[in-house]
Structure formats: structure tokens, C-alpha cells
Short mmCIF file of C-alpha atoms in Angstrom, two decimals:
data_model
loop_
_atom_site.label_atom_id
_atom_site.label_comp_id
_atom_site.label_asym_id
_atom_site.label_seq_id
_atom_site.Cartn_x
_atom_site.Cartn_y
_atom_site.Cartn_z
CA MET A 1 41.59 -26.46 102.84
CA LYS A 2 40.45 -28.27 100.23
CA ARG A 3 37.02 -27.10 101.15
CA ALA A 4 37.70 -23.64 101.26
CA LEU A 5 39.51 -24.54 97.43
CA ALA A 6 36.18 -26.34 95.90
CA ALA A 7 34.08 -23.64 97.68
CA LEU A 8 36.51 -20.46 95.75
CA SER A 9 36.17 -22.84 92.28
CA GLY A 10 31.58 -22.48 93.06
CA VAL A 11 32.51 -18.61 93.60
CA LEU A 12 34.65 -17.92 90.64
CA LEU A 13 32.02 -19.99 88.50
CA GLY A 14 29.19 -17.97 89.74
CA LEU A 15 31.06 -14.64 89.21
CA ALA A 16 31.23 -15.66 85.73
CA PHE A 17 27.75 -15.25 84.93
CA PRO A 18 25.19 -11.83 84.94
CA ARG A 19 24.98 -9.83 86.73
CA PHE A 20 28.62 -9.95 87.57
CA PRO A 21 30.62 -8.59 84.96
CA PHE A 22 33.50 -11.26 85.27
CA PRO A 23 33.02 -13.75 82.84
CA MET A 24 37.06 -14.23 81.81
CA VAL A 25 36.98 -15.71 85.15
CA ALA A 26 35.57 -18.90 83.40
CA LEU A 27 39.09 -19.60 82.56
CA ALA A 28 40.73 -20.09 85.87
CA ALA A 29 37.37 -21.11 87.80
CA LEU A 30 37.99 -24.58 87.54
CA VAL A 31 41.73 -24.40 88.76
CA PRO A 32 41.27 -24.03 92.84
CA LEU A 33 38.82 -27.45 92.71
CA LEU A 34 41.51 -29.49 90.39
CA ILE A 35 44.10 -28.07 93.21
CA ALA A 36 41.78 -29.55 95.77
CA LEU A 37 41.68 -32.87 94.18
CA GLN A 38 45.30 -33.47 93.00
CA LYS A 39 48.36 -31.17 94.92
CA PRO A 40 50.22 -30.19 92.09
CA GLY A 41 53.42 -31.99 91.86
CA ALA A 42 52.58 -34.68 94.44
CA PRO A 43 53.00 -38.45 93.09
CA ALA A 44 49.59 -39.38 91.14
CA SER A 45 49.12 -41.77 94.11
CA SER A 46 48.12 -38.65 96.28
CA ALA A 47 45.34 -37.91 94.82
CA VAL A 48 42.37 -37.50 97.04
CA PRO A 49 39.84 -40.91 97.07
CA PRO A 50 37.08 -41.04 94.87
CA ARG A 51 34.30 -40.32 98.07
CA ARG A 52 36.02 -37.39 99.11
CA ALA A 53 36.55 -36.32 95.52
CA PHE A 54 33.08 -36.77 95.15
CA GLY A 55 32.16 -33.96 98.44
CA LEU A 56 34.64 -32.07 97.02
CA GLY A 57 32.95 -31.48 93.86
CA TYR A 58 29.41 -31.25 95.09
CA LEU A 59 30.67 -28.41 97.16
CA THR A 60 31.79 -26.88 94.28
CA GLY A 61 28.28 -27.30 92.45
CA LEU A 62 26.41 -25.91 95.59
CA VAL A 63 27.94 -22.62 95.65
CA PHE A 64 27.85 -22.49 92.03
CA PHE A 65 24.64 -22.98 91.81
CA ALA A 66 23.16 -21.29 94.82
CA ILE A 67 25.01 -18.01 93.17
CA LEU A 68 23.65 -18.28 89.74
CA LEU A 69 20.03 -19.22 90.71
CA TYR A 70 19.93 -17.20 93.57
CA TRP A 71 16.84 -15.21 91.97
CA ILE A 72 14.40 -18.55 92.39
CA PRO A 73 13.45 -17.53 96.36
CA PHE A 74 13.41 -13.65 95.36
CA LEU A 75 10.72 -14.15 92.33
CA PRO A 76 7.80 -11.60 92.35
CA PRO A 77 5.24 -12.98 94.86
CA GLU A 78 2.53 -12.12 92.35
CA ASN A 79 3.79 -14.41 90.28
CA VAL A 80 4.36 -17.69 92.44
CA THR A 81 1.17 -19.17 93.81
CA VAL A 82 2.77 -20.60 96.98
CA PRO A 83 5.95 -18.28 97.46
CA PHE A 84 7.37 -20.00 100.26
CA LEU A 85 7.94 -23.21 98.36
CA MET A 86 10.50 -21.26 96.37
CA TYR A 87 13.07 -21.84 99.11
CA PRO A 88 12.58 -25.73 98.81
CA ALA A 89 12.26 -25.48 95.48
CA LEU A 90 15.95 -23.93 95.52
CA ALA A 91 17.34 -26.38 97.03
CA VAL A 92 16.21 -29.15 95.83
CA MET A 93 17.37 -27.67 92.24
CA VAL A 94 20.90 -27.08 93.70
CA ALA A 95 21.31 -30.33 95.56
CA TYR A 96 20.44 -32.32 92.59
CA LEU A 97 22.62 -29.63 89.82
CA ALA A 98 25.44 -30.43 92.19
CA LEU A 99 25.97 -33.91 91.72
CA TYR A 100 27.25 -33.17 87.94
CA PRO A 101 30.43 -31.65 89.35
CA ALA A 102 30.63 -33.99 92.09
CA VAL A 103 30.05 -36.95 89.22
CA CYS A 104 33.19 -35.48 87.59
CA ALA A 105 35.79 -34.74 90.60
CA ALA A 106 35.21 -38.55 91.62
CA ALA A 107 36.13 -39.81 88.36
CA ALA A 108 38.66 -37.40 87.70
CA ALA A 109 40.57 -38.42 91.08
CA TRP A 110 39.73 -42.18 90.12
CA LEU A 111 41.47 -41.85 86.78
CA GLN A 112 44.18 -39.65 88.77
CA GLY A 113 45.10 -42.59 91.32
CA ARG A 114 45.43 -44.72 88.08
CA GLY A 115 47.94 -42.44 86.25
CA ILE A 116 45.63 -40.49 84.28
CA PRO A 117 46.45 -36.71 84.84
CA ILE A 118 43.54 -34.96 86.27
CA GLY A 119 44.49 -31.62 83.82
CA LEU A 120 43.30 -33.81 80.61
CA SER A 121 40.38 -36.02 82.29
CA PHE A 122 38.37 -33.16 84.33
CA PRO A 123 37.68 -30.69 81.48
CA LEU A 124 36.32 -33.88 78.93
CA LEU A 125 34.36 -35.07 82.23
CA TRP A 126 32.89 -31.64 82.74
CA THR A 127 31.97 -30.87 79.53
CA LEU A 128 30.53 -34.52 78.87
CA ALA A 129 28.20 -33.55 82.38
CA GLU A 130 27.22 -30.11 80.95
CA ALA A 131 25.55 -32.26 78.33
CA LEU A 132 24.23 -34.38 79.97
CA ARG A 133 22.62 -31.88 82.53
CA GLY A 134 20.59 -30.13 78.81
CA THR A 135 19.26 -33.50 78.08
CA GLY A 136 16.26 -35.29 79.28
CA THR A 137 12.68 -34.68 81.08
CA PHE A 138 14.85 -32.71 83.92
CA GLY A 139 17.28 -31.21 81.02
CA PHE A 140 18.47 -27.85 82.40
CA PRO A 141 21.80 -25.92 80.81
CA TRP A 142 21.25 -22.72 82.62
CA GLY A 143 24.70 -22.16 83.08
CA SER A 144 26.97 -24.02 81.01
CA LEU A 145 30.60 -22.97 80.91
CA GLY A 146 30.32 -22.19 77.14
CA TYR A 147 27.36 -19.69 77.99
CA ALA A 148 29.61 -17.13 80.48
CA PHE A 149 31.36 -15.69 77.04
CA ALA A 150 28.05 -14.68 75.39
CA SER A 151 29.11 -10.66 76.65
CA MET A 152 32.12 -11.54 74.43
CA PRO A 153 31.33 -12.99 71.42
CA HIS A 154 34.25 -12.34 69.44
CA LEU A 155 35.93 -14.67 71.71
CA ILE A 156 33.79 -17.34 70.78
CA GLN A 157 33.17 -17.33 66.69
CA PHE A 158 34.30 -21.24 66.73
CA ALA A 159 30.96 -21.78 68.24
CA SER A 160 30.22 -21.93 64.57
CA ILE A 161 32.06 -25.15 64.40
CA THR A 162 31.62 -26.99 67.51
CA GLY A 163 28.76 -25.19 69.18
CA VAL A 164 28.74 -24.24 72.83
CA TRP A 165 30.38 -27.33 73.91
CA GLY A 166 33.21 -26.93 72.17
CA VAL A 167 33.02 -23.39 74.26
CA THR A 168 32.81 -25.01 77.24
CA LEU A 169 35.22 -27.62 76.86
CA TRP A 170 37.87 -25.11 75.68
CA ALA A 171 37.48 -23.42 79.13
CA ALA A 172 37.63 -26.47 80.95
CA LEU A 173 40.78 -27.46 79.02
CA VAL A 174 42.67 -23.88 80.08
CA SER A 175 41.69 -24.64 83.85
CA GLY A 176 43.05 -28.03 82.96
CA LEU A 177 46.60 -27.08 81.36
CA VAL A 178 46.88 -24.36 84.24
CA HIS A 179 46.83 -27.70 86.59
CA CYS A 180 49.21 -29.74 84.38
CA TYR A 181 51.53 -26.78 84.41
CA LEU A 182 51.36 -26.49 88.08
CA SER A 183 52.33 -29.87 87.94
CA ALA A 184 55.08 -30.44 85.65
CA ARG A 185 58.47 -31.10 87.56
CA TRP A 186 60.77 -30.11 84.92
CA VAL A 187 61.73 -27.07 82.59
CA ALA A 188 60.76 -29.25 79.09
CA PRO A 189 57.15 -30.29 80.31
CA LYS A 190 56.68 -26.81 81.72
CA VAL A 191 57.45 -25.38 78.96
CA THR A 192 54.98 -27.49 76.70
CA VAL A 193 52.51 -26.87 78.87
CA LEU A 194 52.57 -23.15 78.57
CA LEU A 195 53.23 -23.18 74.74
CA LEU A 196 49.65 -25.13 74.66
CA LEU A 197 48.50 -22.92 77.05
CA ALA A 198 49.47 -19.84 75.20
CA ALA A 199 47.98 -21.28 72.03
CA LEU A 200 44.62 -22.43 73.50
CA THR A 201 44.00 -18.60 74.94
CA ALA A 202 45.07 -17.14 71.88
CA ALA A 203 43.65 -19.00 69.19
CA PRO A 204 39.83 -17.95 69.75
CA TYR A 205 40.84 -14.27 69.80
CA HIS A 206 42.94 -14.69 66.76
CA HIS A 207 40.04 -16.71 64.93
CA GLY A 208 37.13 -13.98 66.02
CA ARG A 209 39.42 -11.33 64.79
CA ARG A 210 39.69 -13.05 61.32
CA VAL A 211 36.02 -13.96 61.09
CA LEU A 212 34.74 -10.81 61.61
CA ARG A 213 37.06 -8.72 59.85
CA GLU A 214 36.89 -11.42 56.53
CA SER A 215 33.13 -11.66 57.06
CA ALA A 216 30.91 -10.22 53.92
CA PRO A 217 28.39 -8.73 54.71
CA PHE A 218 24.64 -10.64 55.40
CA PRO A 219 21.33 -9.56 53.65
CA ALA A 220 19.01 -8.29 55.67
CA ILE A 221 15.42 -7.30 56.57
CA ASP A 222 13.38 -5.10 59.16
CA ILE A 223 11.36 -6.74 61.86
CA GLY A 224 9.14 -5.17 64.21
CA ILE A 225 8.97 -6.26 67.56
CA VAL A 226 6.17 -5.16 70.23
CA GLN A 227 6.93 -5.36 73.65
CA PRO A 228 3.89 -4.50 75.87
CA ASN A 229 5.31 -5.27 79.38
CA VAL A 230 2.28 -7.02 80.54
CA GLY A 231 2.43 -8.85 83.85
CA ASN A 232 0.04 -11.62 85.27
CA GLU A 233 -2.56 -9.61 85.70
CA LYS A 234 -3.48 -10.26 81.76
CA TRP A 235 -4.83 -13.90 83.39
CA GLN A 236 -7.45 -12.33 85.25
CA PRO A 237 -11.14 -12.17 84.56
CA GLY A 238 -12.28 -9.41 83.21
CA VAL A 239 -8.88 -7.62 81.90
CA ARG A 240 -8.47 -9.31 78.78
CA ASP A 241 -10.14 -7.25 75.89
CA SER A 242 -8.36 -4.35 77.58
CA VAL A 243 -5.17 -6.26 77.04
CA VAL A 244 -5.72 -6.99 73.73
CA ALA A 245 -6.85 -3.55 72.44
CA ALA A 246 -3.60 -2.22 74.18
CA LEU A 247 -1.63 -4.60 71.89
CA ILE A 248 -2.96 -3.52 69.09
CA ALA A 249 -2.95 -0.13 70.03
CA HIS A 250 1.12 -0.65 70.49
CA THR A 251 0.83 -2.48 66.90
CA GLU A 252 -0.62 0.67 65.54
CA ASP A 253 2.28 2.92 66.70
CA LEU A 254 4.33 0.77 65.57
CA ALA A 255 3.26 0.36 61.61
CA ALA A 256 2.13 4.00 61.90
CA ALA A 257 6.28 4.98 62.63
CA SER A 258 7.46 2.73 60.11
CA ALA A 259 4.54 3.35 57.26
CA GLY A 260 7.42 4.81 54.93
CA SER A 261 9.40 1.33 55.25
CA PRO A 262 7.69 -1.00 56.84
CA PRO A 263 9.37 -4.33 58.38
CA ALA A 264 8.67 -7.85 56.91
CA LEU A 265 7.45 -9.35 59.95
CA ILE A 266 6.08 -8.12 63.18
CA VAL A 267 6.16 -10.29 66.50
CA TRP A 268 4.30 -10.57 69.53
CA PRO A 269 6.21 -12.36 72.70
CA GLU A 270 4.85 -15.75 73.91
CA THR A 271 1.61 -16.51 75.21
CA ALA A 272 1.06 -12.17 74.32
CA ILE A 273 -2.96 -12.16 73.92
CA PRO A 274 -4.11 -14.05 76.59
CA ALA A 275 -7.10 -15.89 74.66
CA ARG A 276 -7.28 -19.19 72.15
CA LEU A 277 -6.44 -16.98 69.10
CA PRO A 278 -7.48 -19.25 66.10
CA ARG A 279 -10.79 -20.39 68.31
CA GLU A 280 -12.18 -16.91 69.84
CA PRO A 281 -13.67 -14.88 66.75
CA ILE A 282 -13.94 -11.63 68.49
CA TYR A 283 -10.28 -11.74 68.92
CA ARG A 284 -9.32 -13.35 65.61
CA ASN A 285 -11.33 -10.76 64.15
CA GLN A 286 -9.45 -8.06 65.78
CA VAL A 287 -6.03 -9.49 65.14
CA GLN A 288 -6.48 -10.12 61.13
CA ALA A 289 -8.21 -6.21 60.94
CA LEU A 290 -5.23 -4.93 62.37
CA VAL A 291 -2.89 -7.25 59.98
CA ASP A 292 -5.14 -6.56 57.05
CA SER A 293 -4.51 -3.01 57.94
CA ALA A 294 -0.70 -2.77 58.60
CA GLY A 295 -0.04 -4.43 55.42
CA VAL A 296 2.63 -7.12 57.33
CA PRO A 297 2.29 -10.41 58.52
CA LEU A 298 2.14 -10.80 62.40
CA LEU A 299 3.73 -13.61 64.41
CA ALA A 300 1.57 -13.70 67.70
CA GLY A 301 2.05 -15.98 70.78
CA PHE A 302 -1.28 -17.12 72.39
CA PRO A 303 -2.28 -20.34 74.70
CA ASP A 304 -4.36 -22.71 72.36
CA GLY A 305 -6.50 -25.07 73.72
CA GLU A 306 -9.05 -28.26 71.96
CA ARG A 307 -11.41 -30.13 73.66
CA LEU A 308 -10.48 -33.87 73.09
CA PRO A 309 -13.02 -36.63 72.55
CA ASP A 310 -13.01 -37.70 76.06
CA GLY A 311 -14.41 -34.33 77.34
CA ALA A 312 -10.59 -33.45 78.36
CA MET A 313 -9.32 -30.13 77.21
CA ARG A 314 -5.15 -30.24 75.78
CA TRP A 315 -3.64 -26.90 76.32
CA THR A 316 -0.77 -25.73 74.16
CA ASN A 317 1.93 -22.87 74.54
CA SER A 318 1.54 -21.54 70.76
CA ALA A 319 2.27 -19.16 67.97
CA ALA A 320 1.07 -18.75 64.60
CA LEU A 321 1.20 -16.94 61.63
CA VAL A 322 -0.93 -14.15 60.13
CA LEU A 323 -0.90 -13.02 57.02
CA PRO A 324 -3.28 -10.03 55.46
CA GLU A 325 -6.47 -11.37 53.88
CA ARG A 326 -5.32 -14.37 54.48
CA GLY A 327 -5.84 -15.13 58.42
CA ILE A 328 -3.98 -17.54 60.03
CA VAL A 329 -1.68 -19.66 58.07
CA ALA A 330 0.33 -21.80 59.99
CA GLN A 331 0.69 -22.56 63.77
CA TYR A 332 3.38 -23.58 65.89
CA ASP A 333 2.68 -25.62 69.80
CA LYS A 334 5.98 -25.76 71.40
CA ARG A 335 7.62 -28.63 71.88
CA HIS A 336 10.33 -28.59 74.44
CA LEU A 337 8.36 -27.36 77.93
CA VAL A 338 9.12 -26.23 81.30
CA PRO A 339 8.95 -29.27 83.85
CA PHE A 340 7.45 -28.03 86.95
CA SER A 341 6.33 -24.90 85.34
CA GLU A 342 4.16 -25.61 81.75
CA TYR A 343 3.91 -29.41 83.13
CA PHE A 344 4.49 -31.90 86.19
CA PRO A 345 6.56 -34.52 85.15
CA LEU A 346 4.66 -36.25 87.94
CA PRO A 347 1.14 -36.42 86.72
CA ILE A 348 -0.45 -37.08 89.72
CA LEU A 349 0.65 -33.83 91.06
CA ASN A 350 -1.63 -32.01 88.49
CA ARG A 351 -4.29 -31.77 90.55
CA TYR A 352 -2.40 -29.51 92.95
CA ASP A 353 -2.34 -25.67 92.10
CA PHE A 354 1.66 -24.70 92.25
CA GLY A 355 0.77 -21.94 89.78
CA GLN A 356 1.92 -24.44 87.21
CA SER A 357 0.81 -23.98 83.42
CA ASN A 358 -1.11 -27.62 81.79
CA PHE A 359 0.57 -27.63 78.49
CA SER A 360 0.80 -30.51 76.28
CA ALA A 361 3.89 -30.72 74.26
CA GLY A 362 3.77 -30.29 70.08
CA THR A 363 4.78 -32.34 67.55
CA ARG A 364 5.27 -30.36 64.69
CA PRO A 365 8.96 -28.32 63.96
CA GLY A 366 8.15 -24.22 64.21
CA LEU A 367 9.42 -23.51 60.60
CA PHE A 368 7.34 -20.90 58.96
CA ASP A 369 7.96 -20.41 55.04
CA GLN A 370 4.65 -18.22 54.51
CA ALA A 371 5.83 -14.38 54.71
CA GLY A 372 8.69 -14.54 51.82
CA VAL A 373 11.21 -15.23 54.04
CA PRO A 374 11.24 -18.51 55.78
CA PHE A 375 12.53 -18.31 59.24
CA GLY A 376 12.24 -20.59 62.79
CA VAL A 377 10.67 -20.24 65.60
CA LEU A 378 11.99 -20.85 69.32
CA ILE A 379 9.15 -20.46 72.08
CA CYS A 380 11.27 -19.38 75.54
CA PHE A 381 12.93 -22.94 77.30
CA GLU A 382 13.98 -23.91 73.29
CA SER A 383 16.46 -21.08 73.16
CA ILE A 384 18.75 -22.20 75.37
CA PHE A 385 19.21 -25.83 74.02
CA PRO A 386 21.39 -25.92 70.83
CA GLY A 387 19.33 -28.79 69.26
CA PRO A 388 15.80 -26.96 68.31
CA ALA A 389 17.38 -24.25 66.73
CA ARG A 390 20.15 -26.59 64.52
CA ASP A 391 17.33 -28.43 63.48
CA LEU A 392 15.21 -25.25 61.95
CA THR A 393 18.50 -24.35 59.97
CA ARG A 394 18.74 -27.60 58.72
CA GLN A 395 15.17 -27.28 57.44
CA GLY A 396 15.43 -24.44 55.49
CA ALA A 397 15.57 -21.20 58.00
CA ARG A 398 16.86 -18.34 56.70
CA TYR A 399 16.45 -16.53 60.15
CA LEU A 400 15.68 -17.27 64.29
CA VAL A 401 13.08 -15.85 66.35
CA THR A 402 12.32 -16.33 69.81
CA ILE A 403 9.49 -15.02 71.47
CA THR A 404 9.55 -14.80 75.15
CA ASN A 405 7.64 -14.43 78.46
CA ASP A 406 9.75 -13.27 80.97
CA PRO A 407 8.03 -11.33 83.88
CA TRP A 408 8.19 -13.55 86.31
CA PHE A 409 11.59 -13.69 86.91
CA GLY A 410 11.47 -9.96 87.81
CA ASP A 411 14.19 -7.63 88.25
CA SER A 412 16.94 -10.35 88.71
CA ALA A 413 20.19 -11.61 86.75
CA ALA A 414 17.60 -14.13 85.22
CA PRO A 415 16.38 -12.34 82.26
CA VAL A 416 19.65 -11.74 81.54
CA GLN A 417 21.15 -15.07 82.16
CA HIS A 418 18.52 -16.28 79.69
CA PHE A 419 18.85 -13.43 77.02
CA GLN A 420 22.37 -14.39 77.28
CA MET A 421 22.48 -18.09 76.11
CA ASN A 422 20.29 -16.73 72.37
CA VAL A 423 23.72 -15.33 71.69
CA LEU A 424 25.38 -18.78 70.96
CA ARG A 425 22.17 -20.09 69.19
CA ALA A 426 23.19 -17.38 66.65
CA ILE A 427 26.68 -18.23 65.98
CA GLU A 428 26.24 -21.50 66.42
CA THR A 429 24.30 -21.44 63.34
CA ARG A 430 24.99 -18.63 61.41
CA MET A 431 21.72 -17.10 61.70
CA GLY A 432 19.95 -13.66 62.48
CA MET A 433 17.97 -13.67 65.52
CA ALA A 434 14.86 -11.43 66.55
CA ARG A 435 13.79 -11.82 70.12
CA ALA A 436 10.42 -10.21 71.51
CA ALA A 437 10.06 -10.32 74.72
CA ASN A 438 6.80 -9.38 77.32
CA THR A 439 8.67 -7.42 79.60
CA GLY A 440 12.11 -7.49 77.93
CA ILE A 441 14.86 -7.96 76.32
CA SER A 442 13.63 -7.68 73.11
CA ALA A 443 17.00 -7.31 70.55
CA MET A 444 18.20 -8.29 67.48
CA ILE A 445 21.32 -10.05 67.37
CA THR A 446 23.79 -10.59 64.45
CA PRO A 447 25.23 -13.75 63.01
CA HIS A 448 27.89 -13.25 64.68
CA GLY A 449 26.14 -13.08 68.56
CA MET A 450 26.59 -9.02 68.48
CA VAL A 451 23.80 -7.45 69.46
CA SER A 452 22.66 -4.65 67.05
CA ALA A 453 19.46 -3.33 68.92
CA SER A 454 17.71 -3.81 72.09
CA THR A 455 15.45 -2.57 74.65
CA ARG A 456 15.17 -2.09 78.43
CA THR A 457 13.09 -4.65 80.66
CA PHE A 458 10.00 -3.71 82.16
CA VAL A 459 9.25 -0.58 80.05
CA GLN A 460 6.46 -0.64 76.76
CA THR A 461 8.45 -0.38 73.86
CA ASN A 462 8.23 -1.31 69.82
CA LEU A 463 11.32 -1.74 68.25
CA VAL A 464 12.35 -1.84 64.79
CA ALA A 465 15.69 -3.12 63.26
CA PRO A 466 17.33 -5.79 60.74
CA VAL A 467 17.59 -8.67 61.17
CA GLU A 468 20.16 -10.80 59.08
CA LEU A 469 19.80 -13.79 57.20
CA GLY A 470 21.86 -16.32 57.35
CA SER A 471 23.39 -17.40 53.99
CA GLY A 472 23.98 -21.28 54.67
CA PRO A 473 24.61 -24.00 57.15
CA THR A 474 27.37 -23.92 59.90
CA PHE A 475 30.24 -26.83 60.26
CA TYR A 476 28.19 -27.05 63.43
CA THR A 477 24.92 -26.98 61.80
CA ARG A 478 25.84 -29.99 59.10
CA HIS A 479 27.61 -32.12 61.91
CA GLY A 480 25.82 -31.61 65.29
CA ASP A 481 28.01 -32.06 68.69
CA TRP A 482 30.66 -33.85 67.46
CA VAL A 483 33.00 -32.79 70.05
CA LEU A 484 30.60 -34.82 72.44
CA GLY A 485 31.85 -37.81 70.20
CA ALA A 486 35.73 -36.61 70.80
CA ALA A 487 35.45 -36.00 74.13
CA GLY A 488 33.89 -39.22 74.69
CA GLY A 489 36.28 -41.44 72.54
CA LEU A 490 39.30 -39.74 74.33
CA LEU A 491 37.84 -40.33 77.74
CA LEU A 492 37.35 -43.94 76.76
CA LEU A 493 40.73 -44.04 75.52
CA PHE A 494 42.07 -42.84 79.08
CA LEU A 495 39.43 -45.44 80.75
CA ALA A 496 41.55 -48.51 78.75
CA ALA A 497 44.78 -46.91 79.46
CA ALA A 498 43.64 -47.03 82.93
CA LEU A 499 42.46 -50.30 83.76
CA ARG A 500 45.16 -51.70 81.92
CA ARG A 501 47.64 -49.86 84.15
CA GLY A 502 45.13 -51.35 86.79
CA ARG A 503 45.66 -54.66 85.93
CA GLY A 504 49.07 -54.04 85.48
CA ARG A 505 49.86 -53.39 89.04
#
């Protein structure tokens, strides 16, 4: 029975994310696991031992991440060098990621055995574990609980204060209070917990309504996005000329359609040009002629590479700003690379071709302030982390631009999961965002996280729409992940109380 409850939590967590239309399930998704760890109403000493709790939490994680990342083995074969490796890759990822819920469950069970209610400690542990999962070389916050509510931005306007980890803590705490309510034996505690639960669920809704109702209009500028819808064939020999020619033609169409009111910036997706734009004059001259003719600045994504003194090549995933009559005035090299895709954390494996790139990380921030209004650039994977967007906002960006190349996801839930994380970046920073994706989803997101314009996936199309400008730093922008500090402080108090009680016994 306990295993069934743990597995049920995994299923509910999976149902809270795209493509399943049940984000509100996330508010109760952890309840079955909590019941498995501690039967409501039973004495604290009856909590499952930490070792068994570890297994139950691990089962929850296995089920959840298998549902969330189901698409990995089904990536289009043309996008994967060794397709059969995707099954063991999924198994390894799920086995690793499930360790985080497992450790949470074991720690919460240990605290429960020393008198700390599992409904209070577990939400703190879950939030800190998710933040830890999103840091370091193998950081992967994909599927963090707060992202489940990206399709309901009116509920999570408080992310401008707390960041995504505050949303995660809110959702986990709702599950925790449900367990506390079920565990309370007397009327007074039940009523108290019920009132707290009602306040916790109602407050974000009323806060969101007030923010949206009282918010002053944001100034806006028009941004043009070209979605070329080109697959990996662009990397084949002999096709670069046709790919670049088509990209230029699409951009000319966009410029012609908006000739009466040209956008302030045109954006091409990540690696849209399969060439080292600053170092290959034939393509650089074509792009410059396009920009001069349109009279509109262009942000273009491309792979760059330079030869080092020892003869080796240093490759980067880059974006450059091209201005009319001035050429390339600034370049950003992606700083947060995707492990096992854009580089191997173990360099010895680079001698084998698993379809990975061999990029090096950049060192400079992606702030461009040469096109009239300063904006910050995030390349693909960088947009799923709160830190880079926050840093760009603190450095003076007025809006954010994300460029990405997602065709290798295929027609799965992954493009939607990836896109929705950008909603949190917009709310956290109160910055409008323009997202240019090679195969979609390209979109404009308002500072309140509303999708004001978007494209379908796997179609060639252009988009011109307003992007709203931020008016100043938010509480979260100024103070960062203070929620994690608060959660850690409370957890230390719980730990101190548990240790004191243990010594007393």
C-alpha cells in the first residue's frame, strides 16, 4: 500500500506538467507520499524508518521523472547519432534525478521520528532539494514544482517577490498542510490548519488579481522574429548557402510586411546561421546587406570558432548584434552549456561521437545596449535557470530575448515544457520577453507572464509583436533566492529541536 501511494505521487507530479492539462494537481501531488511516510493520526514514532522512506521517495521520483522525460527515447532518429543509447540515457537520468525526492523523504522521516511534523519539514526539504538539483555542472531544474503553474500566471504573480522557488515552496506546503490536517486529532488544531490552508490557497489568487488589476501599462517596442523551421540537415555539407538564402528571404518578407512600422529589432534563433558569421565574409556580407536594406538591427545566432595558439579550435554557441551601416557591434557566447549535448563534463569522452557538440563556455554577460533599448540575451538552456535572467536585469536590461534551437525534441511535450519555464523568468524580473525558436514555440511574453503572441511548432513563419519593457528591478531581482535562505533557516531550527529532543530521550 505504501508503495502504491508513493507511485501515485509520482503519477500526480507527472500529470501536472505538459502535455497534461492538470497543473492544479501539483498542489496535492505530494500528499500520497506523505501519507506513505507517516500515517495521519498515528504517533510520531510510527513513521517509517529513514531507509524505507528513502525507497518510497525514490519510487516517487522514478515514476515522476519517467513520465516527465518520456520523450528522450523518442527523439527523432535523424537528430541522434546513436538512437539506442537514448533508452539507457533515460534510465540513468531518471535514476539520478530520483535521488532528490528519496533524500527528502529519508530526512523528513528522520525528523518525524524526533517529533517534527513531516507536513512541515518535507516542503522545506523538497524546495531546497529542487534548488540543489538546478545547480552545478549537472544542474537540471526541469520539472521543478513551481514550473507546473506556468500556464496559470494569474496564480503566481508573487514570483516577482519569491522567484520560482517560492512557488515550489507554496505548492509543497499546501500538500504538507493537507497532511497536517489529516494528522490532527482534535478540533482546534484541525480548524487552525484548515484556516492556514485556506489562506495559503486563496492568497496567491487574490494577490494575482490585485497585481493585474492595478498594474500600470508597460511601454513597449515591436520585435520581429523569424522562425525558419530548418532541421539538422543545415549542418550537412553543401546546404549552407541555401539555408542562409532562405533565412534572408524570410527576413526580407518580414521587413516588407512591416515596412510602414518597422520593428526595433529582428531576431534569428540559436545557430540559425550554420556558419561562423564574424569570420566568413561571404555570409557576413550577405547579412550586412540585409540589415542595411531593412534598416533594422538584427540579433543572429550562430556557432563561432577561433583557432588557438596551439592549433586547436575553440567553438562557442554565440549570438551577435548587427547594426545598419555598422556591422557586428557586440557578441555573446553562451555561458551555461548543456552537459552531454554541448560538451562532455568528462573530456576523455570527447574522442567519441555521440552527436554532442564541443563548445566552450563564454565569459561575458549577454547584455546588448547598442540598439536603442538595452536587452539581455539568453541562449536556449540558460532560460531554465533563474540566475542569468536576474543578472541581466540587474545589469540594466529592459527586456529579455531568448533564442533556441529545439528541433531535436521532435513533436513531444519537451518544447512546451521548455517554453513554459520562460514564463517564470518574465514574472520574476517583470521583463517582457521575446523568444525566437528555430522550429517553435516562438512567442512574446508579457512582464506578467501572459503569452501575448505565439507560433505553432514545425512551421516556417514570421512574427512581429510588441514586447513590453520592464520599469525597474523587482524584489526578487534585488534580493535573489532569499526564500531558500529562509527555508534553510527553518530547517536548521527543526534540526536543532530534533537533536535536542534526541538528547533528552
